[in-house]
Amino acid sequence: MWLLFINQTYSPFLSKGGLHSKNYCPLCFRQSSFFLLHRKKRLVQVSMTATSDQLKGAKEDALNQAQLPLLLRAAKGLPVERPPVWMMRQAGRYMKAYQELAKKHPSFRERSENPELAIEISLQPWRVFRPDGVILFSDILTPLPGMGVAFDIPDKGPVIERPLRTKEDIERVHELQPERSTPFVRETLKALREAVSDEATVLGFVAAPYTLATYCVEGGNSKSYSAIKKMAFTEPELLHQLLEKFSHNLAIYCCYQIESGAQAIQIFDSWAGQLSPIDYEIFALPYQKRVLEQVKSHYPDTPIILFISQGSHYLERMASVGFDVISLDWTVDIGKARERMGSHVSIQGNLDPAILLGTPELIEERTREIIQKAGPRGHIMNLGHGVLPNTPEENVTKFFETVRKFQWH
């Protein structure tokens, strides 16, 4: 018994031709046949106690892990009986209940910043589809006013009132104090945790620094991204200054969401897919890493998910940053993506959202195909982007039912 314990505990020190347990004391590593002969009984007692403590700790860890919500287990690469499932943009436009609520409250900012409305909208898909993840209904621009950047979201899309294009503009961006500027986020997340308990994982989300900077420099949505790329290529120090400020503030915002009840965070770097590989490594990846490291320094056990639309050419780079989960769009084969990134990172996705416009048979076939290719560990079933506004709710039901019926044997 004690030799087994010694070999397991000190195996890094044992090698052929080197230190060998039968000739060395396992406590002081000195040669001692006398020690082995006369202290065997005592060592058996010590090792049995140590082994007992180790087994007890292992059992407690296993029990705690088994009690985690399914999505958290998959994010951490733990065994699951089936993949957990949720959808990006699952709370929103495709649901009749949301459409009726939006008629009474036409302002998006009202719907997302009024806790009563945000809670209701977040829970609408939970009541109907029972997803394994319930995500905060909000927007990636929500923290901007708390940094000194005003915006609105009319029907045509987000508009930054005063785009950030000069040194003076960027110097006005100040540190975020989310408890003062976004108290509705805390109230919403706390209510969601209470509502779903441990039946589902509550997710928060933020933009990545480069994507938030893109909105702020462009002044809203863009097709060419010419304003931010001009800044990157003519005044890179100015863009780096903005990215540094956003990295710090977004890490604060992530931590605030975790403290408010979020059990996992998804980071959207939506526009980083428009960068060349070299510019991704200059303007996007380092700032993703800063946010990740700052959050992990406070909450090391909270899974962080990274999603980049049209980012399949960055997979190896994305996997190298240290995120717990990489969310894939539908333009990459999930099995090949797993091979490229390795087994150290979990994956999420990646059904084409347009498949949910198809037949029930097609939805089931493509969903099961992705699950099989992704494998039994470290996979969260999701779409490769947000659910489309014209998606029939009965097709969403079929998607969720297909995943829930799947079992790994």
mmCIF file with all atom_site columns, N, CA and C in Angstrom, residues 65-115:
data_model
loop_
_atom_site.group_PDB
_atom_site.id
_atom_site.type_symbol
_atom_site.label_atom_id
_atom_site.label_alt_id
_atom_site.label_comp_id
_atom_site.label_asym_id
_atom_site.label_entity_id
_atom_site.label_seq_id
_atom_site.pdbx_PDB_ins_code
_atom_site.Cartn_x
_atom_site.Cartn_y
_atom_site.Cartn_z
_atom_site.occupancy
_atom_site.B_iso_or_equiv
_atom_site.pdbx_formal_charge
_atom_site.auth_seq_id
_atom_site.auth_comp_id
_atom_site.auth_asym_id
_atom_site.auth_atom_id
_atom_site.pdbx_PDB_model_num
ATOM 1   N N  . GLN A 1 65  ? -18.971 18.540 -8.664  1.00 0.00 ? 65  GLN A N  1
ATOM 2   C CA . GLN A 1 65  ? -19.001 18.696 -10.111 1.00 0.00 ? 65  GLN A CA 1
ATOM 3   C C  . GLN A 1 65  ? -20.277 18.117 -10.710 1.00 0.00 ? 65  GLN A C  1
ATOM 4   N N  . ALA A 1 66  ? -20.721 16.988 -10.171 1.00 0.00 ? 66  ALA A N  1
ATOM 5   C CA . ALA A 1 66  ? -21.937 16.352 -10.684 1.00 0.00 ? 66  ALA A CA 1
ATOM 6   C C  . ALA A 1 66  ? -23.170 17.203 -10.428 1.00 0.00 ? 66  ALA A C  1
ATOM 7   N N  . GLN A 1 67  ? -23.116 18.068 -9.421  1.00 0.00 ? 67  GLN A N  1
ATOM 8   C CA . GLN A 1 67  ? -24.253 18.913 -9.089  1.00 0.00 ? 67  GLN A CA 1
ATOM 9   C C  . GLN A 1 67  ? -24.276 20.216 -9.876  1.00 0.00 ? 67  GLN A C  1
ATOM 10  N N  . LEU A 1 68  ? -23.213 20.486 -10.657 1.00 0.00 ? 68  LEU A N  1
ATOM 11  C CA . LEU A 1 68  ? -23.191 21.693 -11.470 1.00 0.00 ? 68  LEU A CA 1
ATOM 12  C C  . LEU A 1 68  ? -24.237 21.605 -12.576 1.00 0.00 ? 68  LEU A C  1
ATOM 13  N N  . PRO A 1 69  ? -24.792 22.734 -13.004 1.00 0.00 ? 69  PRO A N  1
ATOM 14  C CA . PRO A 1 69  ? -25.668 22.703 -14.179 1.00 0.00 ? 69  PRO A CA 1
ATOM 15  C C  . PRO A 1 69  ? -24.936 22.107 -15.378 1.00 0.00 ? 69  PRO A C  1
ATOM 16  N N  . LEU A 1 70  ? -25.697 21.503 -16.268 1.00 0.00 ? 70  LEU A N  1
ATOM 17  C CA . LEU A 1 70  ? -25.130 20.769 -17.396 1.00 0.00 ? 70  LEU A CA 1
ATOM 18  C C  . LEU A 1 70  ? -24.198 21.639 -18.237 1.00 0.00 ? 70  LEU A C  1
ATOM 19  N N  . LEU A 1 71  ? -24.566 22.881 -18.492 1.00 0.00 ? 71  LEU A N  1
ATOM 20  C CA . LEU A 1 71  ? -23.739 23.750 -19.335 1.00 0.00 ? 71  LEU A CA 1
ATOM 21  C C  . LEU A 1 71  ? -22.392 24.020 -18.689 1.00 0.00 ? 71  LEU A C  1
ATOM 22  N N  . LEU A 1 72  ? -22.370 24.223 -17.381 1.00 0.00 ? 72  LEU A N  1
ATOM 23  C CA . LEU A 1 72  ? -21.098 24.462 -16.697 1.00 0.00 ? 72  LEU A CA 1
ATOM 24  C C  . LEU A 1 72  ? -20.201 23.238 -16.754 1.00 0.00 ? 72  LEU A C  1
ATOM 25  N N  . ARG A 1 73  ? -20.798 22.059 -16.644 1.00 0.00 ? 73  ARG A N  1
ATOM 26  C CA . ARG A 1 73  ? -19.997 20.835 -16.731 1.00 0.00 ? 73  ARG A CA 1
ATOM 27  C C  . ARG A 1 73  ? -19.354 20.709 -18.114 1.00 0.00 ? 73  ARG A C  1
ATOM 28  N N  . ALA A 1 74  ? -20.124 20.993 -19.143 1.00 0.00 ? 74  ALA A N  1
ATOM 29  C CA . ALA A 1 74  ? -19.580 20.901 -20.497 1.00 0.00 ? 74  ALA A CA 1
ATOM 30  C C  . ALA A 1 74  ? -18.504 21.953 -20.724 1.00 0.00 ? 74  ALA A C  1
ATOM 31  N N  . ALA A 1 75  ? -18.723 23.164 -20.214 1.00 0.00 ? 75  ALA A N  1
ATOM 32  C CA . ALA A 1 75  ? -17.735 24.236 -20.379 1.00 0.00 ? 75  ALA A CA 1
ATOM 33  C C  . ALA A 1 75  ? -16.422 23.883 -19.713 1.00 0.00 ? 75  ALA A C  1
ATOM 34  N N  . LYS A 1 76  ? -16.482 23.127 -18.630 1.00 0.00 ? 76  LYS A N  1
ATOM 35  C CA . LYS A 1 76  ? -15.283 22.730 -17.901 1.00 0.00 ? 76  LYS A CA 1
ATOM 36  C C  . LYS A 1 76  ? -14.699 21.409 -18.398 1.00 0.00 ? 76  LYS A C  1
ATOM 37  N N  . GLY A 1 77  ? -15.308 20.828 -19.442 1.00 0.00 ? 77  GLY A N  1
ATOM 38  C CA . GLY A 1 77  ? -14.809 19.577 -19.991 1.00 0.00 ? 77  GLY A CA 1
ATOM 39  C C  . GLY A 1 77  ? -15.118 18.360 -19.154 1.00 0.00 ? 77  GLY A C  1
ATOM 40  N N  . LEU A 1 78  ? -16.123 18.445 -18.288 1.00 0.00 ? 78  LEU A N  1
ATOM 41  C CA . LEU A 1 78  ? -16.504 17.333 -17.419 1.00 0.00 ? 78  LEU A CA 1
ATOM 42  C C  . LEU A 1 78  ? -17.479 16.401 -18.155 1.00 0.00 ? 78  LEU A C  1
ATOM 43  N N  . PRO A 1 79  ? -17.632 15.159 -17.672 1.00 0.00 ? 79  PRO A N  1
ATOM 44  C CA . PRO A 1 79  ? -18.554 14.226 -18.337 1.00 0.00 ? 79  PRO A CA 1
ATOM 45  C C  . PRO A 1 79  ? -19.993 14.748 -18.313 1.00 0.00 ? 79  PRO A C  1
ATOM 46  N N  . VAL A 1 80  ? -20.687 14.544 -19.406 1.00 0.00 ? 80  VAL A N  1
ATOM 47  C CA . VAL A 1 80  ? -22.103 14.927 -19.511 1.00 0.00 ? 80  VAL A CA 1
ATOM 48  C C  . VAL A 1 80  ? -22.866 13.795 -20.186 1.00 0.00 ? 80  VAL A C  1
ATOM 49  N N  . GLU A 1 81  ? -24.137 13.664 -19.843 1.00 0.00 ? 81  GLU A N  1
ATOM 50  C CA . GLU A 1 81  ? -24.961 12.625 -20.444 1.00 0.00 ? 81  GLU A CA 1
ATOM 51  C C  . GLU A 1 81  ? -25.452 13.012 -21.835 1.00 0.00 ? 81  GLU A C  1
ATOM 52  N N  . ARG A 1 82  ? -25.505 14.314 -22.085 1.00 0.00 ? 82  ARG A N  1
ATOM 53  C CA . ARG A 1 82  ? -25.862 14.857 -23.398 1.00 0.00 ? 82  ARG A CA 1
ATOM 54  C C  . ARG A 1 82  ? -25.281 16.259 -23.473 1.00 0.00 ? 82  ARG A C  1
ATOM 55  N N  . PRO A 1 83  ? -25.150 16.831 -24.660 1.00 0.00 ? 83  PRO A N  1
ATOM 56  C CA . PRO A 1 83  ? -24.642 18.202 -24.718 1.00 0.00 ? 83  PRO A CA 1
ATOM 57  C C  . PRO A 1 83  ? -25.696 19.188 -24.221 1.00 0.00 ? 83  PRO A C  1
ATOM 58  N N  . PRO A 1 84  ? -25.301 20.201 -23.473 1.00 0.00 ? 84  PRO A N  1
ATOM 59  C CA . PRO A 1 84  ? -26.241 21.270 -23.121 1.00 0.00 ? 84  PRO A CA 1
ATOM 60  C C  . PRO A 1 84  ? -26.543 22.093 -24.365 1.00 0.00 ? 84  PRO A C  1
ATOM 61  N N  . VAL A 1 85  ? -27.654 22.842 -24.333 1.00 0.00 ? 85  VAL A N  1
ATOM 62  C CA . VAL A 1 85  ? -28.059 23.584 -25.514 1.00 0.00 ? 85  VAL A CA 1
ATOM 63  C C  . VAL A 1 85  ? -28.682 24.923 -25.133 1.00 0.00 ? 85  VAL A C  1
ATOM 64  N N  . TRP A 1 86  ? -28.320 25.959 -25.865 1.00 0.00 ? 86  TRP A N  1
ATOM 65  C CA . TRP A 1 86  ? -28.997 27.245 -25.825 1.00 0.00 ? 86  TRP A CA 1
ATOM 66  C C  . TRP A 1 86  ? -28.754 27.908 -27.177 1.00 0.00 ? 86  TRP A C  1
ATOM 67  N N  . MET A 1 87  ? -29.354 29.066 -27.425 1.00 0.00 ? 87  MET A N  1
ATOM 68  C CA . MET A 1 87  ? -29.173 29.746 -28.707 1.00 0.00 ? 87  MET A CA 1
ATOM 69  C C  . MET A 1 87  ? -28.767 31.194 -28.483 1.00 0.00 ? 87  MET A C  1
ATOM 70  N N  . MET A 1 88  ? -27.818 31.650 -29.285 1.00 0.00 ? 88  MET A N  1
ATOM 71  C CA . MET A 1 88  ? -27.544 33.075 -29.290 1.00 0.00 ? 88  MET A CA 1
ATOM 72  C C  . MET A 1 88  ? -28.774 33.821 -29.806 1.00 0.00 ? 88  MET A C  1
ATOM 73  N N  . ARG A 1 89  ? -29.082 34.937 -29.161 1.00 0.00 ? 89  ARG A N  1
ATOM 74  C CA . ARG A 1 89  ? -30.280 35.739 -29.436 1.00 0.00 ? 89  ARG A CA 1
ATOM 75  C C  . ARG A 1 89  ? -31.569 34.955 -29.204 1.00 0.00 ? 89  ARG A C  1
ATOM 76  N N  . GLN A 1 90  ? -31.517 33.998 -28.253 1.00 0.00 ? 90  GLN A N  1
ATOM 77  C CA . GLN A 1 90  ? -32.715 33.192 -28.028 1.00 0.00 ? 90  GLN A CA 1
ATOM 78  C C  . GLN A 1 90  ? -33.845 34.001 -27.404 1.00 0.00 ? 90  GLN A C  1
ATOM 79  N N  . ALA A 1 91  ? -33.513 35.083 -26.722 1.00 0.00 ? 91  ALA A N  1
ATOM 80  C CA . ALA A 1 91  ? -34.552 35.981 -26.197 1.00 0.00 ? 91  ALA A CA 1
ATOM 81  C C  . ALA A 1 91  ? -34.727 37.122 -27.189 1.00 0.00 ? 91  ALA A C  1
ATOM 82  N N  . GLY A 1 92  ? -35.864 37.145 -27.882 1.00 0.00 ? 92  GLY A N  1
ATOM 83  C CA . GLY A 1 92  ? -36.019 38.252 -28.810 1.00 0.00 ? 92  GLY A CA 1
ATOM 84  C C  . GLY A 1 92  ? -36.967 38.051 -29.955 1.00 0.00 ? 92  GLY A C  1
ATOM 85  N N  . ARG A 1 93  ? -36.575 38.569 -31.114 1.00 0.00 ? 93  ARG A N  1
ATOM 86  C CA . ARG A 1 93  ? -37.463 38.946 -32.198 1.00 0.00 ? 93  ARG A CA 1
ATOM 87  C C  . ARG A 1 93  ? -38.310 37.830 -32.792 1.00 0.00 ? 93  ARG A C  1
ATOM 88  N N  . TYR A 1 94  ? -37.863 36.593 -32.760 1.00 0.00 ? 94  TYR A N  1
ATOM 89  C CA . TYR A 1 94  ? -38.597 35.510 -33.405 1.00 0.00 ? 94  TYR A CA 1
ATOM 90  C C  . TYR A 1 94  ? -39.794 35.038 -32.571 1.00 0.00 ? 94  TYR A C  1
ATOM 91  N N  . MET A 1 95  ? -39.843 35.421 -31.285 1.00 0.00 ? 95  MET A N  1
ATOM 92  C CA . MET A 1 95  ? -40.902 34.944 -30.388 1.00 0.00 ? 95  MET A CA 1
ATOM 93  C C  . MET A 1 95  ? -42.109 35.881 -30.414 1.00 0.00 ? 95  MET A C  1
ATOM 94  N N  . LYS A 1 96  ? -43.283 35.300 -30.531 1.00 0.00 ? 96  LYS A N  1
ATOM 95  C CA . LYS A 1 96  ? -44.513 36.109 -30.558 1.00 0.00 ? 96  LYS A CA 1
ATOM 96  C C  . LYS A 1 96  ? -44.682 36.887 -29.256 1.00 0.00 ? 96  LYS A C  1
ATOM 97  N N  . ALA A 1 97  ? -44.320 36.274 -28.137 1.00 0.00 ? 97  ALA A N  1
ATOM 98  C CA . ALA A 1 97  ? -44.448 36.957 -26.846 1.00 0.00 ? 97  ALA A CA 1
ATOM 99  C C  . ALA A 1 97  ? -43.589 38.211 -26.817 1.00 0.00 ? 97  ALA A C  1
ATOM 100 N N  . TYR A 1 98  ? -42.391 38.126 -27.391 1.00 0.00 ? 98  TYR A N  1
ATOM 101 C CA . TYR A 1 98  ? -41.504 39.300 -27.452 1.00 0.00 ? 98  TYR A CA 1
ATOM 102 C C  . TYR A 1 98  ? -42.091 40.359 -28.377 1.00 0.00 ? 98  TYR A C  1
ATOM 103 N N  . GLN A 1 99  ? -42.612 39.951 -29.502 1.00 0.00 ? 99  GLN A N  1
ATOM 104 C CA . GLN A 1 99  ? -43.181 40.896 -30.460 1.00 0.00 ? 99  GLN A CA 1
ATOM 105 C C  . GLN A 1 99  ? -44.331 41.685 -29.839 1.00 0.00 ? 99  GLN A C  1
ATOM 106 N N  . GLU A 1 100 ? -45.160 41.011 -29.056 1.00 0.00 ? 100 GLU A N  1
ATOM 107 C CA . GLU A 1 100 ? -46.272 41.698 -28.395 1.00 0.00 ? 100 GLU A CA 1
ATOM 108 C C  . GLU A 1 100 ? -45.763 42.685 -27.346 1.00 0.00 ? 100 GLU A C  1
ATOM 109 N N  . LEU A 1 101 ? -44.740 42.278 -26.606 1.00 0.00 ? 101 LEU A N  1
ATOM 110 C CA . LEU A 1 101 ? -44.177 43.170 -25.595 1.00 0.00 ? 101 LEU A CA 1
ATOM 111 C C  . LEU A 1 101 ? -43.523 44.383 -26.253 1.00 0.00 ? 101 LEU A C  1
ATOM 112 N N  . ALA A 1 102 ? -42.849 44.166 -27.384 1.00 0.00 ? 102 ALA A N  1
ATOM 113 C CA . ALA A 1 102 ? -42.156 45.256 -28.073 1.00 0.00 ? 102 ALA A CA 1
ATOM 114 C C  . ALA A 1 102 ? -43.135 46.298 -28.612 1.00 0.00 ? 102 ALA A C  1
ATOM 115 N N  . LYS A 1 103 ? -44.350 45.890 -28.940 1.00 0.00 ? 103 LYS A N  1
ATOM 116 C CA . LYS A 1 103 ? -45.353 46.851 -29.400 1.00 0.00 ? 103 LYS A CA 1
ATOM 117 C C  . LYS A 1 103 ? -45.703 47.841 -28.288 1.00 0.00 ? 103 LYS A C  1
ATOM 118 N N  . LYS A 1 104 ? -45.727 47.354 -27.064 1.00 0.00 ? 104 LYS A N  1
ATOM 119 C CA . LYS A 1 104 ? -46.054 48.214 -25.920 1.00 0.00 ? 104 LYS A CA 1
ATOM 120 C C  . LYS A 1 104 ? -44.843 49.026 -25.465 1.00 0.00 ? 104 LYS A C  1
ATOM 121 N N  . HIS A 1 105 ? -43.654 48.497 -25.731 1.00 0.00 ? 105 HIS A N  1
ATOM 122 C CA . HIS A 1 105 ? -42.414 49.169 -25.308 1.00 0.00 ? 105 HIS A CA 1
ATOM 123 C C  . HIS A 1 105 ? -41.469 49.208 -26.508 1.00 0.00 ? 105 HIS A C  1
ATOM 124 N N  . PRO A 1 106 ? -41.665 50.157 -27.423 1.00 0.00 ? 106 PRO A N  1
ATOM 125 C CA . PRO A 1 106 ? -40.921 50.163 -28.688 1.00 0.00 ? 106 PRO A CA 1
ATOM 126 C C  . PRO A 1 106 ? -39.434 50.491 -28.573 1.00 0.00 ? 106 PRO A C  1
ATOM 127 N N  . SER A 1 107 ? -39.002 51.082 -27.493 1.00 0.00 ? 107 SER A N  1
ATOM 128 C CA . SER A 1 107 ? -37.593 51.438 -27.345 1.00 0.00 ? 107 SER A CA 1
ATOM 129 C C  . SER A 1 107 ? -36.781 50.227 -26.884 1.00 0.00 ? 107 SER A C  1
ATOM 130 N N  . PHE A 1 108 ? -35.757 49.864 -27.661 1.00 0.00 ? 108 PHE A N  1
ATOM 131 C CA . PHE A 1 108 ? -34.909 48.744 -27.263 1.00 0.00 ? 108 PHE A CA 1
ATOM 132 C C  . PHE A 1 108 ? -34.218 49.027 -25.938 1.00 0.00 ? 108 PHE A C  1
ATOM 133 N N  . ARG A 1 109 ? -33.758 50.236 -25.754 1.00 0.00 ? 109 ARG A N  1
ATOM 134 C CA . ARG A 1 109 ? -33.055 50.546 -24.512 1.00 0.00 ? 109 ARG A CA 1
ATOM 135 C C  . ARG A 1 109 ? -33.999 50.446 -23.317 1.00 0.00 ? 109 ARG A C  1
ATOM 136 N N  . GLU A 1 110 ? -35.249 50.801 -23.496 1.00 0.00 ? 110 GLU A N  1
ATOM 137 C CA . GLU A 1 110 ? -36.195 50.619 -22.395 1.00 0.00 ? 110 GLU A CA 1
ATOM 138 C C  . GLU A 1 110 ? -36.351 49.138 -22.089 1.00 0.00 ? 110 GLU A C  1
ATOM 139 N N  . ARG A 1 111 ? -36.499 48.325 -23.130 1.00 0.00 ? 111 ARG A N  1
ATOM 140 C CA . ARG A 1 111 ? -36.694 46.888 -22.912 1.00 0.00 ? 111 ARG A CA 1
ATOM 141 C C  . ARG A 1 111 ? -35.481 46.253 -22.235 1.00 0.00 ? 111 ARG A C  1
ATOM 142 N N  . SER A 1 112 ? -34.287 46.722 -22.554 1.00 0.00 ? 112 SER A N  1
ATOM 143 C CA . SER A 1 112 ? -33.078 46.094 -22.009 1.00 0.00 ? 112 SER A CA 1
ATOM 144 C C  . SER A 1 112 ? -32.597 46.735 -20.713 1.00 0.00 ? 112 SER A C  1
ATOM 145 N N  . GLU A 1 113 ? -33.042 47.954 -20.421 1.00 0.00 ? 113 GLU A N  1
ATOM 146 C CA . GLU A 1 113 ? -32.547 48.652 -19.229 1.00 0.00 ? 113 GLU A CA 1
ATOM 147 C C  . GLU A 1 113 ? -33.606 48.809 -18.145 1.00 0.00 ? 113 GLU A C  1
ATOM 148 N N  . ASN A 1 114 ? -34.812 48.381 -18.423 1.00 0.00 ? 114 ASN A N  1
ATOM 149 C CA . ASN A 1 114 ? -35.849 48.302 -17.399 1.00 0.00 ? 114 ASN A CA 1
ATOM 150 C C  . ASN A 1 114 ? -35.816 46.880 -16.849 1.00 0.00 ? 114 ASN A C  1
ATOM 151 N N  . PRO A 1 115 ? -35.426 46.691 -15.586 1.00 0.00 ? 115 PRO A N  1
ATOM 152 C CA . PRO A 1 115 ? -35.245 45.328 -15.072 1.00 0.00 ? 115 PRO A CA 1
ATOM 153 C C  . PRO A 1 115 ? -36.473 44.441 -15.221 1.00 0.00 ? 115 PRO A C  1
#
